[in-house]
Amino acid sequence: MDRLRAFEVFVTVVAKGSFTRAAHALDTSPANVTRYVNELESHLGTRLLNRSSRKLSLTQGGEALYERGRSILDEVAEAEALASSASLQPRGRLRINAPVSFGILHLAPLWPRFMARYPDVELDVALNDRVVDIIDEGYDLAIRVSRAGATTHVARKLATSRNLVCASPAYLRRHGRPKVPADLGDHACLGYSYSATADEWHLVDDTGASSSVKVRCVMHTNNGDTLRAATLAGTGISWQPTFLVAEDLRQGRLVRVLPHHHLPDIDVLALYPSRRHVSAKVRVMVDFLVEAFTGIPPWERPGSVNG
């Protein structure tokens, strides 16, 4: 019996919750999966899985083997990945997902430099603002702008962006300037559809004290550029990431509202499914992006974003 393969099969069965789904993930037959699990149980002299028509559950021995087996497989895969990435030239198609606004403003200018450095890598970049399932949708890498971070994927932090409340000078001339967070409730606000807090804005002041205010949104959109355009047009007050509106603030097209308050910062992350079998093309892209965003990001360089 190939014990390493048996560990891989067993761990996959537990992770997928099904012999059939494990077989699909491993590109083998359910009969082969069953055979490996049976042989592993026979070799160890103990039952690892309780099987029923509806679900699988781990025995005490199965739980111990699952945790240790997963660690062993991760260590083996990491060693293989390090060896292969050191010896293989990055090549092939690299599928990347990124948010629309960030992708256009801050990633698009980088792609020519990457392609000049790695001519054998073919970039396939998809931009959308929803959170994609990297594995199910077949992406090698995703750039995500999020406060939540990542728990199921490997994440490399690229940069941080602040979230500021802002409005156009024309809007503030017509409707006045909020003095405290509660004043936002008397104004027309613009909402981002994918915000986890919806129309309740959570603000933090310069001392770190937090407050929440329920706002009245006259418009919602799932796209940052649309939200920015409506804010520039004087439709209402919105919160905006500095990676999108820093230049508008510097040029005075937008004005920061409640300058001593902001929403929690967000991280720009490069995500890939796991440390297992990381290809050379993914590894060099992540390293390239980390290098590109090292230091002060362009949207936080000196200017009037605090005003």
PDB file of C-alpha atoms in Angstrom, residues 64 73 97 110 181 204 241 263 299:
ATOM      1  CA  ALA A  64      -6.214  12.148  15.156  1.00  0.00           C
ATOM      2  CA  LEU A  73       0.634  16.273   3.254  1.00  0.00           C
ATOM      3  CA  ASN A  97      -9.499  37.967 -10.452  1.00  0.00           C
ATOM      4  CA  LEU A 110       1.660  46.828 -13.653  1.00  0.00           C
ATOM      5  CA  PRO A 181     -21.472  61.349  12.893  1.00  0.00           C
ATOM      6  CA  VAL A 204     -13.759  55.462  14.274  1.00  0.00           C
ATOM      7  CA  PRO A 241     -11.453  54.071  -0.182  1.00  0.00           C
ATOM      8  CA  LEU A 263     -14.341  53.846   8.606  1.00  0.00           C
ATOM      9  CA  TRP A 299      -2.901  56.693  -2.887  1.00  0.00           C
TER      10      TRP A 299
END
